[in-house]
Coordinates of C-alpha atoms and ligand atoms in Angstrom, one line a residue:
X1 CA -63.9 -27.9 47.2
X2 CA -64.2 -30.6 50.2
X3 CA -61.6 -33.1 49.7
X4 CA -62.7 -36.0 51.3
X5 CA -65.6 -36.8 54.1
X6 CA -65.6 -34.5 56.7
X7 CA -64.4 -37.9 59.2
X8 CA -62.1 -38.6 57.0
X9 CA -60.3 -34.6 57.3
X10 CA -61.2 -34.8 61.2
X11 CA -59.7 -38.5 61.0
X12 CA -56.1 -36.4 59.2
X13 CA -55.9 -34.0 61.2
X14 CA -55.9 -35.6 64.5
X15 CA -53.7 -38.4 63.6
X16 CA -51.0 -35.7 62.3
X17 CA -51.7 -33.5 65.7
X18 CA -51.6 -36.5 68.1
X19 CA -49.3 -34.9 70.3
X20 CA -50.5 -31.7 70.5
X21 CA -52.9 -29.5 73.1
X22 CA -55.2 -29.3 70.4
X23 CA -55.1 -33.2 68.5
X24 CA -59.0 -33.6 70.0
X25 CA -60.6 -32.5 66.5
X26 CA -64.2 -33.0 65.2
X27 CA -64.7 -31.9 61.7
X28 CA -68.6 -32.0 60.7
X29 CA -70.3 -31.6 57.6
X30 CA -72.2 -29.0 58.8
X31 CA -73.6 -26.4 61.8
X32 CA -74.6 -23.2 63.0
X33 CA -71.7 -21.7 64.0
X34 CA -68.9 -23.6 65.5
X35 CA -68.0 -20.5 67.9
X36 CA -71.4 -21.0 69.0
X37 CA -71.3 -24.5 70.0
X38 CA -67.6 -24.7 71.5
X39 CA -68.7 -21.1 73.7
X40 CA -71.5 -23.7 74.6
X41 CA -69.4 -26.9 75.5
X42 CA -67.1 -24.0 77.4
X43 CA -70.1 -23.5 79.7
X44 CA -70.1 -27.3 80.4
X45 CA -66.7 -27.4 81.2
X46 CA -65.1 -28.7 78.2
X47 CA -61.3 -29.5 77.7
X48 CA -59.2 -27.5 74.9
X49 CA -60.7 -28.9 71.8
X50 CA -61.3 -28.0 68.1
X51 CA -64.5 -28.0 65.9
X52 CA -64.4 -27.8 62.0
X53 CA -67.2 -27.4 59.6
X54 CA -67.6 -27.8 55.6
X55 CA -70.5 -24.7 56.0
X56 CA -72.2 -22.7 58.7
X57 CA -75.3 -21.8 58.5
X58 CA -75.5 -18.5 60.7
X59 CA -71.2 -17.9 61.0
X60 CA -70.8 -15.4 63.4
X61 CA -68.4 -12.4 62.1
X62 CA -66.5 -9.7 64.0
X63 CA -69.0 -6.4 64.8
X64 CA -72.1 -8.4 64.7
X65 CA -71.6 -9.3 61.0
X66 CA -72.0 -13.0 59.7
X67 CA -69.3 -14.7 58.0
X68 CA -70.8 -16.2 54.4
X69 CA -69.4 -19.1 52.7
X70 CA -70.5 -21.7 50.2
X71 CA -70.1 -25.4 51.7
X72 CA -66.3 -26.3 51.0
X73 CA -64.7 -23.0 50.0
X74 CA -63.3 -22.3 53.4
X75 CA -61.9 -23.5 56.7
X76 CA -64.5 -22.8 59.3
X77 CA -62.7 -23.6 63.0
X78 CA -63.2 -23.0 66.6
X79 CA -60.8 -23.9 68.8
X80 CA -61.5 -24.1 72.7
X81 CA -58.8 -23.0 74.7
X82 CA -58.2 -22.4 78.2
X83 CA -54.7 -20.1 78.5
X84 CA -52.5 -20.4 81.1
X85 CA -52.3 -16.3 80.9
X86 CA -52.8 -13.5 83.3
X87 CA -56.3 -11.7 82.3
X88 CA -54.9 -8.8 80.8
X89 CA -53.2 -11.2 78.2
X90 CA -56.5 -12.8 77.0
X91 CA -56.4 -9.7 74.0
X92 CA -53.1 -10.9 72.9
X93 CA -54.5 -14.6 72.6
X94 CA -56.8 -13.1 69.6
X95 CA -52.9 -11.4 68.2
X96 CA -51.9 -15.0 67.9
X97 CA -54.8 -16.7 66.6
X98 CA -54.5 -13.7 63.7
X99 CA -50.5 -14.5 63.5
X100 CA -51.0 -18.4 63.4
X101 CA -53.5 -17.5 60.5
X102 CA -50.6 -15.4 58.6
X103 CA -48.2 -17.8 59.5
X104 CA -50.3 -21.0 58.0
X105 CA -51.0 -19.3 54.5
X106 CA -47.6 -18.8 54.3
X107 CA -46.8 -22.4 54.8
X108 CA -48.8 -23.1 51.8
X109 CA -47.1 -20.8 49.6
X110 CA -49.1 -17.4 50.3
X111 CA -45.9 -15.2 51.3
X112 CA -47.4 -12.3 50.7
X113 CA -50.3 -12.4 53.3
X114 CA -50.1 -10.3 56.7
X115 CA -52.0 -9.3 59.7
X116 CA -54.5 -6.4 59.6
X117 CA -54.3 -5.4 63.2
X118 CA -55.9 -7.3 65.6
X119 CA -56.3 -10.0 63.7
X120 CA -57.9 -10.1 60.1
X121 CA -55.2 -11.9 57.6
X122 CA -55.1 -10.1 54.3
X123 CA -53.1 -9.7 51.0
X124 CA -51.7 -5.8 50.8
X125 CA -52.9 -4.1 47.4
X126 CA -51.6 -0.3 47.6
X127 CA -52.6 1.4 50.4
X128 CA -56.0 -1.1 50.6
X129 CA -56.3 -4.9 51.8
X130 CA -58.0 -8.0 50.4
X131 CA -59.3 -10.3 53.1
X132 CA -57.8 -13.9 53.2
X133 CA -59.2 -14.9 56.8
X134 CA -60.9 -13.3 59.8
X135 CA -60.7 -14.5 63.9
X136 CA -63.7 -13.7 65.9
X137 CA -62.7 -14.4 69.8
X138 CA -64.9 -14.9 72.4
X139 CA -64.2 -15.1 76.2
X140 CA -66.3 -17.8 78.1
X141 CA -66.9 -17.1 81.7
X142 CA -68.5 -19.7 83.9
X143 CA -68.0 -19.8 87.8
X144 CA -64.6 -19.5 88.5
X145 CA -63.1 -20.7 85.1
X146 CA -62.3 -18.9 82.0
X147 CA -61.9 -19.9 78.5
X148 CA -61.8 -18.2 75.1
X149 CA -63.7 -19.7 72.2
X150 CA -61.4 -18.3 68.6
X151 CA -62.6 -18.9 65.8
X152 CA -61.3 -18.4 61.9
X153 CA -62.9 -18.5 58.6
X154 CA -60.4 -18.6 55.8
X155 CA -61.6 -18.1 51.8
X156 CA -59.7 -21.2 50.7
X157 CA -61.6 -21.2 47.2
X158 CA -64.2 -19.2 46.5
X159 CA -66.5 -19.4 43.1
X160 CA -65.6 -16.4 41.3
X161 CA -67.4 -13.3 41.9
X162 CA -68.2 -14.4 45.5
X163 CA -68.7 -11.2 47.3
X164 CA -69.4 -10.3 50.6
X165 CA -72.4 -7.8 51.5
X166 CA -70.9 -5.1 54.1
X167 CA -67.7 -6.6 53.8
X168 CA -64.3 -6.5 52.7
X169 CA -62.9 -7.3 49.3
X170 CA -62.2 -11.1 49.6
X171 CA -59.6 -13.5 48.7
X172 CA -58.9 -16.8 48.1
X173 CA -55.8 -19.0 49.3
X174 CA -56.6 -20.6 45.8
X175 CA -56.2 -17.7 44.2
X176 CA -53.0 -16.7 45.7
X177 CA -51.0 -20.0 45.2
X178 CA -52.3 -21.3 42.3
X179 CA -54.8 -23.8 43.0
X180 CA -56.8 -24.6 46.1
X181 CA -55.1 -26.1 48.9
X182 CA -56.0 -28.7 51.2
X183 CA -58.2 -27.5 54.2
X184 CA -56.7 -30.3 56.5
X185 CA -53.3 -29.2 55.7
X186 CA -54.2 -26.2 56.2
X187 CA -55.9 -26.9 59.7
X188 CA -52.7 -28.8 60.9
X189 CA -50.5 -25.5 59.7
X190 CA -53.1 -23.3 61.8
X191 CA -53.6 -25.5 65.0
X192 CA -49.6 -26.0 65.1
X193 CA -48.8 -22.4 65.0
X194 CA -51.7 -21.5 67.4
X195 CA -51.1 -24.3 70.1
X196 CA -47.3 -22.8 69.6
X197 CA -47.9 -19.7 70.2
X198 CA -50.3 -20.0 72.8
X199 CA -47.7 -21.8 74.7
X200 CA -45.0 -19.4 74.2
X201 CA -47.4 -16.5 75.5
X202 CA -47.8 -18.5 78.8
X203 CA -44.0 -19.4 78.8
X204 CA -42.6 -15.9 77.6
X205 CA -45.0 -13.4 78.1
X206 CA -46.2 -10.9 75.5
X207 CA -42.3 -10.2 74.3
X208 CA -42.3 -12.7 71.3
X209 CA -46.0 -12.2 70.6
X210 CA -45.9 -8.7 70.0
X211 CA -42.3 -8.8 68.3
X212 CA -44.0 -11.2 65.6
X213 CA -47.1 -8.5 65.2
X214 CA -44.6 -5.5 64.5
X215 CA -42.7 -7.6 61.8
X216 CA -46.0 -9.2 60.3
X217 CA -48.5 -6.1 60.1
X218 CA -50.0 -4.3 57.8
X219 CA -51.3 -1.7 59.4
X220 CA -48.1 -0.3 61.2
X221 CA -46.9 2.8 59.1
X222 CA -50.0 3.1 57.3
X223 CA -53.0 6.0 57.3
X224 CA -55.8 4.0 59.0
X225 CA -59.3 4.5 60.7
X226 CA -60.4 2.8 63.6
X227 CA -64.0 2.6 64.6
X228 CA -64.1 1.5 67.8
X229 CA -68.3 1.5 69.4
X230 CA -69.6 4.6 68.2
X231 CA -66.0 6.8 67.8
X232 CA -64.2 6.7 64.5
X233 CA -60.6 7.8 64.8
X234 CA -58.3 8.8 62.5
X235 CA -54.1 9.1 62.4
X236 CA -51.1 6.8 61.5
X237 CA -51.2 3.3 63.3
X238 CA -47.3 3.9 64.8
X239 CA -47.0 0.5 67.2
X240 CA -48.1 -2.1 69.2
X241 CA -47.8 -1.8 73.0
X242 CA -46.8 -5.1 75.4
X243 CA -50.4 -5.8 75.9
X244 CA -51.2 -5.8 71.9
X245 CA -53.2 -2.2 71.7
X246 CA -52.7 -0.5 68.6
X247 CA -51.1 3.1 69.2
X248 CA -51.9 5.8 66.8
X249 CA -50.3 9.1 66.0
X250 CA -53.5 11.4 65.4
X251 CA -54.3 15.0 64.5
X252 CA -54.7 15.3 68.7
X253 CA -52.0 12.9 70.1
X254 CA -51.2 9.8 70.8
X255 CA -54.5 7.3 71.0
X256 CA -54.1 3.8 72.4
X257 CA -56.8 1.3 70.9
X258 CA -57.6 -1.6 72.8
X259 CA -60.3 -3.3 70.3
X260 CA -61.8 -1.9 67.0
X261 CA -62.1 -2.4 63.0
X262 CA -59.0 -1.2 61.3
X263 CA -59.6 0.3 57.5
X264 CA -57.3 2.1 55.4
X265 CA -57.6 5.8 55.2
X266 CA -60.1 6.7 52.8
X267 CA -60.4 3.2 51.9
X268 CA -63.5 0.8 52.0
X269 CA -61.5 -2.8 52.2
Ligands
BTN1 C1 -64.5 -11.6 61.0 O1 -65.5 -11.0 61.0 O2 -63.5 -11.2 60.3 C2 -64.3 -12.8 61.8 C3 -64.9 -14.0 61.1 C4 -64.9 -15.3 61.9 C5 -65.6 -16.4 61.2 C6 -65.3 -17.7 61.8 S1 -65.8 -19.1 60.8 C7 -65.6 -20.2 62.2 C8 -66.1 -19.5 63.4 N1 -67.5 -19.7 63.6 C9 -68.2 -18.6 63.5 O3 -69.4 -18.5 63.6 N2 -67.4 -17.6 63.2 C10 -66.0 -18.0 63.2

């Protein structure tokens, strides 16, 4: 559903997050990909800034997939940051984009959604997952400077029967609480807890960060494959370290897992 005009959501947004890091928002009715053009203005030495969409046309997904969804059923955002963190922290900037995500659905009434380690927000059914929202991170490097380009697609309201070719079983927020929410109120839940946490991972370190990933996941205690390149491993996901790498208790040990897609045992979702 879009709301209003996309000026009018960009013209929300930013008046409710005028004193935030990331109050410069431009909501558009449509692109490419927003990753694509914030990784671009990154190169140009951009500022911290946000970039909304009402529909993609090529959305970039995680492992070279693309992220599908019909104009107005979803929040499509990039945000352009440049973290005050050291580099081996960048990973855990991706932890609280995915926690931000969890933490906004359940602003808007979807308690039951958690984090798929790293960062894929989904709704727990048995021992499988629906998909609520995914973050696809990028790290821009240009001379001397660094910045990391995070972007979310969250299934606000999908038409029924929307599915997703190679992909996981999706939901909607819609379908969770009731009746389709807002995507500007959503945006402002997203962008608060994100600029929030951002700063509290360049404040605090990794301590908070990675306390709020063991009480928020999914995956921890559970049966899982990882695929991580070509290598598929298998065993119980058991933690998350100080630098956000999933540890697994396999058949052969312990197996730390810097970056990789996370499925249920035996599972497809
Ligand atoms: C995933 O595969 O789970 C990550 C999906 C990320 C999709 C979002 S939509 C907004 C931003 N722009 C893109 O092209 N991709 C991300």
């Amino acid at each position: 559903m879009i709301e209003r005009p996309p000026e009018a959501n960009g013209d929300l947004a930013r008046n409710r997050l005028r004193d935030s890091r990331l109050g410069r928002i431009e909501w558009v009715a449509e692109t490419g990909s927003t990753n694509v053009d914030l990784a671009a203005r990154a190169r140009d030495g951009a500022p911290e800034q946000v970039l909304v969409t009402d529909h993609q046309t090529a959305g970039r997904g995680r492992l070279d997939r693309r992220w599908e969804s019909p104009p107005g059923a979803g929040l499509l955002v990039s945000v352009l940051l440049r973290p005050a963190v050291a580099a081996d922290h960048l990973p855990l900037v991706t932890l609280v984009a995915g926690l931000a995500g969890v933490g906004a659905a359940h602003d808007l009434g979807a308690h039951e959604v958690t984090l798929s380690w790293p960062n894929d927000v989904v709704v727990g059914v048995d021992d499988r997952y629906r998909k609520v929202a995914g973050v696809l991170a990028e790290a821009v490097l240009h001379g001397e400077e660094r910045a990391v380009v995070v972007g979310m697609g969250c299934n606000v309201d999908l038409p029924p029967g929307f599915a997703v070719p190679r992909g996981n079983d999706p939901v909607s927020l819609a379908e969770l609480v009731g009746s389709p929410p807002d995507r500007a109120d959503l945006l402002v839940a997203y962008l608060t807890r994100l600029a929030d946490g951002v700063a509290r991972l360049e404040t605090e370190g990794s301590v908070a960060v990675v306390a709020e990933a063991r009480r928020s996941m999914w995956t921890l205690g559970r049966e899982v494959v990882v695929t991580d390149g070509g290598e598929r491993i298998a065993g119980r996901a058991i933690d998350v370290d100080d630098v956000g790498r999933l540890i697994l208790e396999t058949a052969r040990g312990r197996r730390v897992v810097a970056a990789g897609d996370v499925r249920p045992e035996g599972g497809t979702s």
